[in-house]
PDB file of N, CA and C in Angstrom:
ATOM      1  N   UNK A   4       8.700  -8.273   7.786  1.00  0.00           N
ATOM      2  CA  UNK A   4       8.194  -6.970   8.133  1.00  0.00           C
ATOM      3  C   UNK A   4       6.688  -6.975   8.037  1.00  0.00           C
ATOM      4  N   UNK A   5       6.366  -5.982   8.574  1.00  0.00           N
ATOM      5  CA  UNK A   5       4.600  -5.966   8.766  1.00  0.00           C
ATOM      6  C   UNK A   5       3.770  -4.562   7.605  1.00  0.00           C
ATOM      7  N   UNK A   6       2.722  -5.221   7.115  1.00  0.00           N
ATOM      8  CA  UNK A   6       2.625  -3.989   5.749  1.00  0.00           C
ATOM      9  C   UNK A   6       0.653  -3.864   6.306  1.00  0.00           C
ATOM     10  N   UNK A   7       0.582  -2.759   6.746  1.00  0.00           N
ATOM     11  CA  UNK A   7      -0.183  -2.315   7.140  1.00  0.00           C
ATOM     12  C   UNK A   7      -1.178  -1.928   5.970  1.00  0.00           C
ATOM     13  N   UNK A   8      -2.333  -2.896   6.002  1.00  0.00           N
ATOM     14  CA  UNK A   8      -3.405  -2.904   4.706  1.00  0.00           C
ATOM     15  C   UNK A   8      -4.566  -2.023   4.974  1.00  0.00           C
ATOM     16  N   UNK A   9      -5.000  -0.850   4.040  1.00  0.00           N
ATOM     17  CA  UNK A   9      -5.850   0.073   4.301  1.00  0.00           C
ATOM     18  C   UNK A   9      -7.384  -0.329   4.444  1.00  0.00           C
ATOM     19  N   UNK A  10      -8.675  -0.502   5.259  1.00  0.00           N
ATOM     20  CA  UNK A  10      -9.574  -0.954   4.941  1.00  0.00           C
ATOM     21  C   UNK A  10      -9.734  -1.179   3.724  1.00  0.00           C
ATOM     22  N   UNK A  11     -10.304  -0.094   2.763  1.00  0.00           N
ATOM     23  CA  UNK A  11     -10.833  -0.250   1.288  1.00  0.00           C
ATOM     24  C   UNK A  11      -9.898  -1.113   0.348  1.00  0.00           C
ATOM     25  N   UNK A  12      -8.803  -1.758   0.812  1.00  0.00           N
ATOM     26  CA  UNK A  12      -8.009  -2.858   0.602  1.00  0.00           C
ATOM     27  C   UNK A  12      -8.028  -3.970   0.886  1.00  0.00           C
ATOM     28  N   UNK A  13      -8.645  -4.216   2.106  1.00  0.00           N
ATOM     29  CA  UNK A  13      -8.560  -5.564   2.754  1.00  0.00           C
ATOM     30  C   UNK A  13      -8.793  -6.747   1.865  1.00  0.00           C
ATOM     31  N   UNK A  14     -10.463  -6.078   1.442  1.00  0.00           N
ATOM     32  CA  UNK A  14     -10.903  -7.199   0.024  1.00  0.00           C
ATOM     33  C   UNK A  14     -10.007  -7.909  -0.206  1.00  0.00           C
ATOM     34  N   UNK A  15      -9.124  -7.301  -0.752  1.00  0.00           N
ATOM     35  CA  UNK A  15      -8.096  -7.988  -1.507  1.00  0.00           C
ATOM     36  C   UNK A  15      -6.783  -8.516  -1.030  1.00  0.00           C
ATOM     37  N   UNK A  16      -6.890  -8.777   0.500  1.00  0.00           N
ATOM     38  CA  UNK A  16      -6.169  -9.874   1.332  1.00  0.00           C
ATOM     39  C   UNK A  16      -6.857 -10.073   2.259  1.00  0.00           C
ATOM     40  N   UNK A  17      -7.540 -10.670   1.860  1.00  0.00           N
ATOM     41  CA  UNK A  17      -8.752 -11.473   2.690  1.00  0.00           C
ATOM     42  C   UNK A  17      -8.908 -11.250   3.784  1.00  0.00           C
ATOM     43  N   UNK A  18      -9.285 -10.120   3.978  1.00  0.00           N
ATOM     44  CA  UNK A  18      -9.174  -9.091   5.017  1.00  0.00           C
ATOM     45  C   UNK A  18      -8.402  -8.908   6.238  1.00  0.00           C
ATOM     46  N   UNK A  19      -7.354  -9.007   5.542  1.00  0.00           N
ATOM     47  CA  UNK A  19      -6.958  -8.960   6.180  1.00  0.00           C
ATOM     48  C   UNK A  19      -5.827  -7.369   6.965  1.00  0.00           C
ATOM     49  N   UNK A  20      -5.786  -7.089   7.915  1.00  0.00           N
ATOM     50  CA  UNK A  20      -5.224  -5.667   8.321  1.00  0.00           C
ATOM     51  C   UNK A  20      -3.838  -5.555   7.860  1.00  0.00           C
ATOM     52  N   UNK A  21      -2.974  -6.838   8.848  1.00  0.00           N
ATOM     53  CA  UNK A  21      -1.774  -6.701   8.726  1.00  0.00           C
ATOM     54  C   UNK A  21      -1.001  -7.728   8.179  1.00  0.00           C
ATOM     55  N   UNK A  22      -0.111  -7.950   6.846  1.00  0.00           N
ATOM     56  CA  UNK A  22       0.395  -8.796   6.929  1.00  0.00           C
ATOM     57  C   UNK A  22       1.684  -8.911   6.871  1.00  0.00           C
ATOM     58  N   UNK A  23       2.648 -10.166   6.950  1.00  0.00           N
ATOM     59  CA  UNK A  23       4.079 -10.223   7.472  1.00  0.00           C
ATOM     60  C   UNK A  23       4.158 -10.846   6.490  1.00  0.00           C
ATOM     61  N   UNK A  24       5.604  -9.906   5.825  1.00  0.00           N
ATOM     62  CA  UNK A  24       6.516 -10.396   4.336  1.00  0.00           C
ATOM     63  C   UNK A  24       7.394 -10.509   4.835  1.00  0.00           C
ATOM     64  N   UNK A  25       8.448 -11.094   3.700  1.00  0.00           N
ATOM     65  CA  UNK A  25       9.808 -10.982   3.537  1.00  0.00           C
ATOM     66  C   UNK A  25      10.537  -9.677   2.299  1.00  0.00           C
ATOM     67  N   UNK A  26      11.639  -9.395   2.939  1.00  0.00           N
ATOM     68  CA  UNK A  26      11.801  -8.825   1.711  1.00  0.00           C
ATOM     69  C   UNK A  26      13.264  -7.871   2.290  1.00  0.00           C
ATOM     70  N   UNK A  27      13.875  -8.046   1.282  1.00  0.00           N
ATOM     71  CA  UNK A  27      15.085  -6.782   1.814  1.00  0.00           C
ATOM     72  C   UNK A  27      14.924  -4.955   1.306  1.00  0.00           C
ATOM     73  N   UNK A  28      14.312  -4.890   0.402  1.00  0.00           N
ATOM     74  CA  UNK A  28      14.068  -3.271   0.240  1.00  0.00           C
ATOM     75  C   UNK A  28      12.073  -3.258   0.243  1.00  0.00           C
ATOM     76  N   UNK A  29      11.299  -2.201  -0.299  1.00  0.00           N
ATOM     77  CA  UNK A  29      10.094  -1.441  -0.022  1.00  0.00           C
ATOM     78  C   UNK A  29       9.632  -2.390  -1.186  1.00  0.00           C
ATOM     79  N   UNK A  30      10.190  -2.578  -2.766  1.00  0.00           N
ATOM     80  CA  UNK A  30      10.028  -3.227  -3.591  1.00  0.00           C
ATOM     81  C   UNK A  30       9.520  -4.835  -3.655  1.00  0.00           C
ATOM     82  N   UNK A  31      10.695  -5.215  -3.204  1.00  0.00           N
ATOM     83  CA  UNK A  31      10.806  -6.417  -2.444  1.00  0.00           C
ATOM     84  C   UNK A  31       9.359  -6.938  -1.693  1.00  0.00           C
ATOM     85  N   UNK A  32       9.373  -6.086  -0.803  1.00  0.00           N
ATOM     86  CA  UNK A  32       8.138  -6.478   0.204  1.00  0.00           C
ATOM     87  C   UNK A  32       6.997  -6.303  -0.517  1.00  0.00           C
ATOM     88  N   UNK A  33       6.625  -5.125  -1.048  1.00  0.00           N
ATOM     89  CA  UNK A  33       5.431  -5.284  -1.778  1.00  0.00           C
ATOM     90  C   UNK A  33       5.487  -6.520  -3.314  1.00  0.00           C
ATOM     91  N   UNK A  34       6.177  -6.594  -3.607  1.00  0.00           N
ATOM     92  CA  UNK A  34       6.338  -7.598  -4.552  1.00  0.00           C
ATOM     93  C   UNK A  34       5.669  -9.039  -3.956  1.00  0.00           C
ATOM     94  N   UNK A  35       6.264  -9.312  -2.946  1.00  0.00           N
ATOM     95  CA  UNK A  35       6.067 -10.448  -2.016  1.00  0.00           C
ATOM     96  C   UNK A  35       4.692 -10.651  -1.242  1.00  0.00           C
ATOM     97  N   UNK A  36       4.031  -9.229  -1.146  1.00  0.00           N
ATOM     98  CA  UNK A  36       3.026  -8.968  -1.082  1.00  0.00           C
ATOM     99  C   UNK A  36       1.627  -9.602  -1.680  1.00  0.00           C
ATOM    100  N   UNK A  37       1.855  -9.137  -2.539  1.00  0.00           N
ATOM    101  CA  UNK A  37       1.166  -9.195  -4.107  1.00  0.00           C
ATOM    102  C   UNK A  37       1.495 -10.833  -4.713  1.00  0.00           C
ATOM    103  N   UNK A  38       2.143 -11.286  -4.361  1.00  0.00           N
ATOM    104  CA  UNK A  38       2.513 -12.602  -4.407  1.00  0.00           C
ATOM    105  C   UNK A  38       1.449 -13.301  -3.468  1.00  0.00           C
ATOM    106  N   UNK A  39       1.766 -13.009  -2.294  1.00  0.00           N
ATOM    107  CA  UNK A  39       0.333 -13.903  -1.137  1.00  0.00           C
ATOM    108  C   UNK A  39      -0.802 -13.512  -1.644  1.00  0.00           C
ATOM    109  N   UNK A  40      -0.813 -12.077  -1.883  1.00  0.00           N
ATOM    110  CA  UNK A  40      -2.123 -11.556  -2.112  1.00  0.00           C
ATOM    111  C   UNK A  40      -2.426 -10.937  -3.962  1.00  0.00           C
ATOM    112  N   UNK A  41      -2.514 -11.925  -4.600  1.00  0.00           N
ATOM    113  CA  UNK A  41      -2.595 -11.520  -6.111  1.00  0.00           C
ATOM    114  C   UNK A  41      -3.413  -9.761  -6.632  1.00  0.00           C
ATOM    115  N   UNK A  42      -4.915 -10.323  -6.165  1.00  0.00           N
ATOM    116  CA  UNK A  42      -5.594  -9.404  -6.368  1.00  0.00           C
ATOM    117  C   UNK A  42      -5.369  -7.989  -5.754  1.00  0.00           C
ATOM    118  N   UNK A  43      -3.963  -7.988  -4.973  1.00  0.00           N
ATOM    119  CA  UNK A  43      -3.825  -6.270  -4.713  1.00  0.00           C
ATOM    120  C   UNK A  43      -2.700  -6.087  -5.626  1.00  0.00           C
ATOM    121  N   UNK A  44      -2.358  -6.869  -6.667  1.00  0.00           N
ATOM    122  CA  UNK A  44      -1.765  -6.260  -7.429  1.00  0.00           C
ATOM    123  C   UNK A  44      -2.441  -5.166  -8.113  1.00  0.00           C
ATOM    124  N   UNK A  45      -3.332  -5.313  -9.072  1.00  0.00           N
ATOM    125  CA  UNK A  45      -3.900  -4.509  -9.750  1.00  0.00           C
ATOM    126  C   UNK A  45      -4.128  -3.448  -9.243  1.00  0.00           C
ATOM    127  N   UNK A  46      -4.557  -2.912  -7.987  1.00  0.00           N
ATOM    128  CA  UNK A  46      -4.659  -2.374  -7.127  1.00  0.00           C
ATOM    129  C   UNK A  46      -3.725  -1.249  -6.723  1.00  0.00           C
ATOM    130  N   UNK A  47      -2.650  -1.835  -6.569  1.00  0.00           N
ATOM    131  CA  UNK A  47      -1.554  -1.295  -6.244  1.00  0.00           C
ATOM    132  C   UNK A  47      -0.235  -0.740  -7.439  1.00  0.00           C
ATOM    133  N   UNK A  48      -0.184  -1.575  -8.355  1.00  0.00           N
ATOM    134  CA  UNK A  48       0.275  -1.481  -9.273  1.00  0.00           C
ATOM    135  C   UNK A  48       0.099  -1.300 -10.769  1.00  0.00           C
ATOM    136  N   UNK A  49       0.537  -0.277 -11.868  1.00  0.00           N
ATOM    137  CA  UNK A  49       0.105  -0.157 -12.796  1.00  0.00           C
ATOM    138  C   UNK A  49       0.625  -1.483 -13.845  1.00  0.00           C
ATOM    139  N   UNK A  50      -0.068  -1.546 -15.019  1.00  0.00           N
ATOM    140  CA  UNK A  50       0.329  -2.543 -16.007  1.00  0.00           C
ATOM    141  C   UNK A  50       1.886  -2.814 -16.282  1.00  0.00           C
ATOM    142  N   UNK A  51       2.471  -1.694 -15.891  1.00  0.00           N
ATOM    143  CA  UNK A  51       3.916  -1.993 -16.322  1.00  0.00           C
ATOM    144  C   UNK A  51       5.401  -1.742 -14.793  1.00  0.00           C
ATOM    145  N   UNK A  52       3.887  -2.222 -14.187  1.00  0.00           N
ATOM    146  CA  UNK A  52       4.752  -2.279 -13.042  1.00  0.00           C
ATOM    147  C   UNK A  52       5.220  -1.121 -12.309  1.00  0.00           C
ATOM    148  N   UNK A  53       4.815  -0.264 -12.029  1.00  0.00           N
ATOM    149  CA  UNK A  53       5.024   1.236 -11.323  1.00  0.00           C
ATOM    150  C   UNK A  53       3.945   1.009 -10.427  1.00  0.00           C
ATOM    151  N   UNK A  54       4.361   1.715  -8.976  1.00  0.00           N
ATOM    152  CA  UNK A  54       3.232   2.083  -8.252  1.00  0.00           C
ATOM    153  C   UNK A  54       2.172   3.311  -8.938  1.00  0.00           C
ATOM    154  N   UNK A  55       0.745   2.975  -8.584  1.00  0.00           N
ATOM    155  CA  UNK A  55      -0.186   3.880  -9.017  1.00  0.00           C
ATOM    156  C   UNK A  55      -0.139   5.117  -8.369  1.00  0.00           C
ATOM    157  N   UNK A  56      -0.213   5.918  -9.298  1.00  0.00           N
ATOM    158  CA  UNK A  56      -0.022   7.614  -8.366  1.00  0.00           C
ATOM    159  C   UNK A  56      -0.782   7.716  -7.477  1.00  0.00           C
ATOM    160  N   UNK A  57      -2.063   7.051  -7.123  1.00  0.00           N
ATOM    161  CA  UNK A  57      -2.849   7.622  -6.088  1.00  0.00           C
ATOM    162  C   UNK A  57      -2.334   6.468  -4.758  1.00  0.00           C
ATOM    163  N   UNK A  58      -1.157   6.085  -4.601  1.00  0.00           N
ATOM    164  CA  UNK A  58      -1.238   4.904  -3.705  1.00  0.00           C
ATOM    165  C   UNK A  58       0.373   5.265  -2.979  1.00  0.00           C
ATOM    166  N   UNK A  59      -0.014   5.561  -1.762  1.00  0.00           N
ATOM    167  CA  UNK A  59       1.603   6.211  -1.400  1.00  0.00           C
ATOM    168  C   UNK A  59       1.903   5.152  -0.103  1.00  0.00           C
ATOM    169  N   UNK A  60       2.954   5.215   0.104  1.00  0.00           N
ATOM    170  CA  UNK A  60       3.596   4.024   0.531  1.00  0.00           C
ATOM    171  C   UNK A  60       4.989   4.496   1.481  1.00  0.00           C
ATOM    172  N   UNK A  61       3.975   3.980   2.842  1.00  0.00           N
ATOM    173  CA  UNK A  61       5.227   4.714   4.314  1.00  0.00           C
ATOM    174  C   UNK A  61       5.628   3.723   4.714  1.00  0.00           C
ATOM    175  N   UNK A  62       7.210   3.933   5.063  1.00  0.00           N
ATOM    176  CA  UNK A  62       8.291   3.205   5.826  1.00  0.00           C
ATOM    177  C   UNK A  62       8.118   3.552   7.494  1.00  0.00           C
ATOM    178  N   UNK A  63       7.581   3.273   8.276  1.00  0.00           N
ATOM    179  CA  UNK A  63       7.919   4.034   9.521  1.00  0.00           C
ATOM    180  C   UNK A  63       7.492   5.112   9.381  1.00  0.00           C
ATOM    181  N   UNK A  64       6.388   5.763   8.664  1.00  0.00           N
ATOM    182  CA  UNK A  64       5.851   7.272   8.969  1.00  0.00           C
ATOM    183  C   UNK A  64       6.712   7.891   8.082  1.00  0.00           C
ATOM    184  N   UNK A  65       7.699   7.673   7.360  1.00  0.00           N
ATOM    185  CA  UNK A  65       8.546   8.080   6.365  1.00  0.00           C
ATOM    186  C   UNK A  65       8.111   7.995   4.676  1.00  0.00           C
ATOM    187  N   UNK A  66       7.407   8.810   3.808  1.00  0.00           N
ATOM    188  CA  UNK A  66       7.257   8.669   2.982  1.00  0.00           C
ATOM    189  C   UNK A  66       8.207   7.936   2.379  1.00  0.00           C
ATOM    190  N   UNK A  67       7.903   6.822   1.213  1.00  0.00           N
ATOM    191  CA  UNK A  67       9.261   6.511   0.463  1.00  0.00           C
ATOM    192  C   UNK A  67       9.584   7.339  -0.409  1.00  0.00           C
ATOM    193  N   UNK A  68       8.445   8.544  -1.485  1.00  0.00           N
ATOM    194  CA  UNK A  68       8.655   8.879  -2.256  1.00  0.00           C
ATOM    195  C   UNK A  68      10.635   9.958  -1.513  1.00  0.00           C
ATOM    196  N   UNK A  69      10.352  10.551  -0.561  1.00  0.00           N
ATOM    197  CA  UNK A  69      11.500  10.938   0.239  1.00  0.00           C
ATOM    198  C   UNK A  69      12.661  10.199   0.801  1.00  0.00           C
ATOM    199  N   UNK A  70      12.981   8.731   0.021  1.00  0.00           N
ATOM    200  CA  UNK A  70      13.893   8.017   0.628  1.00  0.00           C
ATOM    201  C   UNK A  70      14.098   7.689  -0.827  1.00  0.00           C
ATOM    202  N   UNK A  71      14.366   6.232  -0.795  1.00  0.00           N
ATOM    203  CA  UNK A  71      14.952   5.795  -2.132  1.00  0.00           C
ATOM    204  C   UNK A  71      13.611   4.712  -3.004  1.00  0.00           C
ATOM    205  N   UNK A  72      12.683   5.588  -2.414  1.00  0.00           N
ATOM    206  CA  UNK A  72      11.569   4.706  -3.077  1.00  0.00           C
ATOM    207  C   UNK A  72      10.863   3.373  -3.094  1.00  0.00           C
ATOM    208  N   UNK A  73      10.864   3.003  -3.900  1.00  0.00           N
ATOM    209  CA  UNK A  73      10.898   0.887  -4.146  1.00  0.00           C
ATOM    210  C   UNK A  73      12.703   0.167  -3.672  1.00  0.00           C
ATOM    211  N   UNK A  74      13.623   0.882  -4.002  1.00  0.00           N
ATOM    212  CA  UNK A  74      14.950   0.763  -3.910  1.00  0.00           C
ATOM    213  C   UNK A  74      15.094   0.637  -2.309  1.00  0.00           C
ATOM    214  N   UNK A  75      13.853   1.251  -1.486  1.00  0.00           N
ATOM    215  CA  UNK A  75      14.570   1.642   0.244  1.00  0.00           C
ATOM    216  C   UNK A  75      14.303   0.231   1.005  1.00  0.00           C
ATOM    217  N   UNK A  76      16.120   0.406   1.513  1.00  0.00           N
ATOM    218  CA  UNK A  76      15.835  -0.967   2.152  1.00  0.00           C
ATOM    219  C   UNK A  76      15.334  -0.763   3.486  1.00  0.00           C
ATOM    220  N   UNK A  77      14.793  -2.423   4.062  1.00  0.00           N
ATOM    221  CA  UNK A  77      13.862  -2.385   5.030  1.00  0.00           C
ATOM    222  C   UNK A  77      14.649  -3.355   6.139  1.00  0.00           C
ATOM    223  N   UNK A  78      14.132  -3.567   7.440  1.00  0.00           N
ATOM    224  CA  UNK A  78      14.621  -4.494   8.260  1.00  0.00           C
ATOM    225  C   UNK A  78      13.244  -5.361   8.688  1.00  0.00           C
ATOM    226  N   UNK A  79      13.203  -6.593   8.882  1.00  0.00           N
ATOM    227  CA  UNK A  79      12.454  -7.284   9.859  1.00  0.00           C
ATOM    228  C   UNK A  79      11.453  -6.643  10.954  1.00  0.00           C
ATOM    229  N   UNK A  80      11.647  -5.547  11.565  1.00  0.00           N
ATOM    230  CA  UNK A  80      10.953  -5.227  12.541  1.00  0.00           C
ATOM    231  C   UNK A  80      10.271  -3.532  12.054  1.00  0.00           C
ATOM    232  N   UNK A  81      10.656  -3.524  10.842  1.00  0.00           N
ATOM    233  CA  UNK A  81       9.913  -1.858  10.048  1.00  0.00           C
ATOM    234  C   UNK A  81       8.541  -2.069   9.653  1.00  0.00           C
ATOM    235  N   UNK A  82       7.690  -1.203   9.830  1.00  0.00           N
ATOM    236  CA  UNK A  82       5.994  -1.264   9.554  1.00  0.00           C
ATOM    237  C   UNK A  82       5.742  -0.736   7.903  1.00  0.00           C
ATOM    238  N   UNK A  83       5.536  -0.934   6.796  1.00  0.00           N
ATOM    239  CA  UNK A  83       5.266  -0.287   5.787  1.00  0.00           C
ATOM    240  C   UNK A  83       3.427  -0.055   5.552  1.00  0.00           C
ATOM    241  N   UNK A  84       3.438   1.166   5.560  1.00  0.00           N
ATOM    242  CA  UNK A  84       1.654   1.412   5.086  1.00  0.00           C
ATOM    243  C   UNK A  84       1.629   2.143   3.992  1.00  0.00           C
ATOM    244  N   UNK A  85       0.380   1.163   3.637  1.00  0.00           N
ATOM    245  CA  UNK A  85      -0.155   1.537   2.155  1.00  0.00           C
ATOM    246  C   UNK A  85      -1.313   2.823   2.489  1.00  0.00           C
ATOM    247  N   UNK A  86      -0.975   3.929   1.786  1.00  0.00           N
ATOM    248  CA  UNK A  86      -2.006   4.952   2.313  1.00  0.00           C
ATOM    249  C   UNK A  86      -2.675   5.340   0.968  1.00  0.00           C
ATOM    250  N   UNK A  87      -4.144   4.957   0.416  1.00  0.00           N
ATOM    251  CA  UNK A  87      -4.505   5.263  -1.003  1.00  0.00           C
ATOM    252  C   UNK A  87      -4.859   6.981  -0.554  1.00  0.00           C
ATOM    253  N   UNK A  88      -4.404   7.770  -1.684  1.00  0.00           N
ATOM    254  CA  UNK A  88      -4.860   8.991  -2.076  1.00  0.00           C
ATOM    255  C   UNK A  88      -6.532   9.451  -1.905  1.00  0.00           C
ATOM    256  N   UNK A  89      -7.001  10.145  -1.479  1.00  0.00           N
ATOM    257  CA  UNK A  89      -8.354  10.631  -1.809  1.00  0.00           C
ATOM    258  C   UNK A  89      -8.467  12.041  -1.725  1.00  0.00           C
ATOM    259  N   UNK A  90      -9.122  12.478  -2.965  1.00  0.00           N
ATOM    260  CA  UNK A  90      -9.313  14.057  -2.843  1.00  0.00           C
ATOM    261  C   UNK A  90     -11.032  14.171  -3.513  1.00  0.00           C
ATOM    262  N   UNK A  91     -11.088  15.386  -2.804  1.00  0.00           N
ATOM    263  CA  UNK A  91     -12.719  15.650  -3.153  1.00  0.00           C
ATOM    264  C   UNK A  91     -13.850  15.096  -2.584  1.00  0.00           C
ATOM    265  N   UNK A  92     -14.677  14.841  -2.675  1.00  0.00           N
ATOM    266  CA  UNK A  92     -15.981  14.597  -2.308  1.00  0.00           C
ATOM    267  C   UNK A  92     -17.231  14.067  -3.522  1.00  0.00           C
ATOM    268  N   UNK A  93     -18.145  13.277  -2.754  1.00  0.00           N
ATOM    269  CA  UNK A  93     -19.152  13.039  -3.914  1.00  0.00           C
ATOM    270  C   UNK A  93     -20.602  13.014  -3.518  1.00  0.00           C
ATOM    271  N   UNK A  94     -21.069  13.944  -2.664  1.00  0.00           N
ATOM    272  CA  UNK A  94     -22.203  14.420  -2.199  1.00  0.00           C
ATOM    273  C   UNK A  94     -23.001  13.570  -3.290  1.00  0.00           C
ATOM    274  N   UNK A  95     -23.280  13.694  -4.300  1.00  0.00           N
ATOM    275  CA  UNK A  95     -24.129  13.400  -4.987  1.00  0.00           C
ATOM    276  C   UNK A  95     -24.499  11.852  -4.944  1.00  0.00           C
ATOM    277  N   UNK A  96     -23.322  11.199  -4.546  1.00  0.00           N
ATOM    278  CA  UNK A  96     -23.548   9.373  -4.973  1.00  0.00           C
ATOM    279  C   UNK A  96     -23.753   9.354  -2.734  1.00  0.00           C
ATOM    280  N   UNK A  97     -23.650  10.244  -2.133  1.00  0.00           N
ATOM    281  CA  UNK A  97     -24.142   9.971  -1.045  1.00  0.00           C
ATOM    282  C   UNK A  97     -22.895   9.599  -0.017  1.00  0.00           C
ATOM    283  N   UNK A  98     -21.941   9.870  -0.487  1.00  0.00           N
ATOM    284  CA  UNK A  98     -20.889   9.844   0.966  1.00  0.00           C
ATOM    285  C   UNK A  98     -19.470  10.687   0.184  1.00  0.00           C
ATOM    286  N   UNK A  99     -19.214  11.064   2.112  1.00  0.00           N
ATOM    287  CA  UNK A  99     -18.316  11.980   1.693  1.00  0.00           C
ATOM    288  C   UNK A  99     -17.218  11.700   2.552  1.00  0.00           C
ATOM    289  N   UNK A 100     -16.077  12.414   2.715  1.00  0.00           N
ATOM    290  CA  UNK A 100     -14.950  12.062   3.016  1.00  0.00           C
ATOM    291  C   UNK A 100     -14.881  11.796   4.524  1.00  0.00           C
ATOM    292  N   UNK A 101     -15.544  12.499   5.269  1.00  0.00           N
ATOM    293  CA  UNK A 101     -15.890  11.770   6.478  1.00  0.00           C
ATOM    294  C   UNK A 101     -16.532  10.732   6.764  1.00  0.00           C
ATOM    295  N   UNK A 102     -17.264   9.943   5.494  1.00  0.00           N
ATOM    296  CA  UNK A 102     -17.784   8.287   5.826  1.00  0.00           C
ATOM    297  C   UNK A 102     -16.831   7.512   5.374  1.00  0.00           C
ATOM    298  N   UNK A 103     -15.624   7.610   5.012  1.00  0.00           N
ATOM    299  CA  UNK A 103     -14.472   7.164   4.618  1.00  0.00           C
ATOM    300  C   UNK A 103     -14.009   6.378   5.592  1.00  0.00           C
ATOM    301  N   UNK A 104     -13.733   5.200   6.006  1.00  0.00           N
ATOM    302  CA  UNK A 104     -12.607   4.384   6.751  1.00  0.00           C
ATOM    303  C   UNK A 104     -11.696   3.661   6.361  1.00  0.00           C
ATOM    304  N   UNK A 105     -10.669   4.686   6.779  1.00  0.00           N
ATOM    305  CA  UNK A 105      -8.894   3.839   5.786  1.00  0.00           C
ATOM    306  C   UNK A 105      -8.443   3.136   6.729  1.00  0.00           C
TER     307      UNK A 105
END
């Protein structure tokens, strides 16, 4: 399956946009993920292994939190995107949510 990497992510698969896992559920794939690509673990995942609250994660335009989560299984030809959270603004440090590219 193909896991659609957010710019401010790339860093951390060598920039790459899109990459192709294996995996039979959402878990799975990002696991496998994070395997090619170490450094989006941290990233993506907290110390004890939970996705980070600010980091939401679509099946086909389908939130997982609305399916079965890490548990939802996937097929070969399903797109999963990583969409990080952003709220607010920071005028002060000089960019704001419109200089943003996800």
């Amino acid at each position: 399956m193909k896991v659609h990497i957010p710019t401010p992510l790339r860093q951390y698969a060598e920039k790459q946009g899109v990459v192709d896992v294996p995996g039979r559920t959402v878990g799975e794939a990002l696991e496998n993920l994070t395997a090619q690509h170490a450094d989006l673990r941290k990233q993506l995942f907290t110390e004890d292994g939970r996705l980070r609250a600010f980091v939401n994660v679509y099946l086909n335009d389908e939130d997982i939190r609305y399916l079965e989560k890490e548990n939802t299984p996937v097929r070969d030809d399903d797109s999963l995107s990583i969409v990080p959270s952003i709220a607010g603004g920071a005028v002060e440090y000089g960019w704001t949510i419109d200089s943003l590219v996800l």
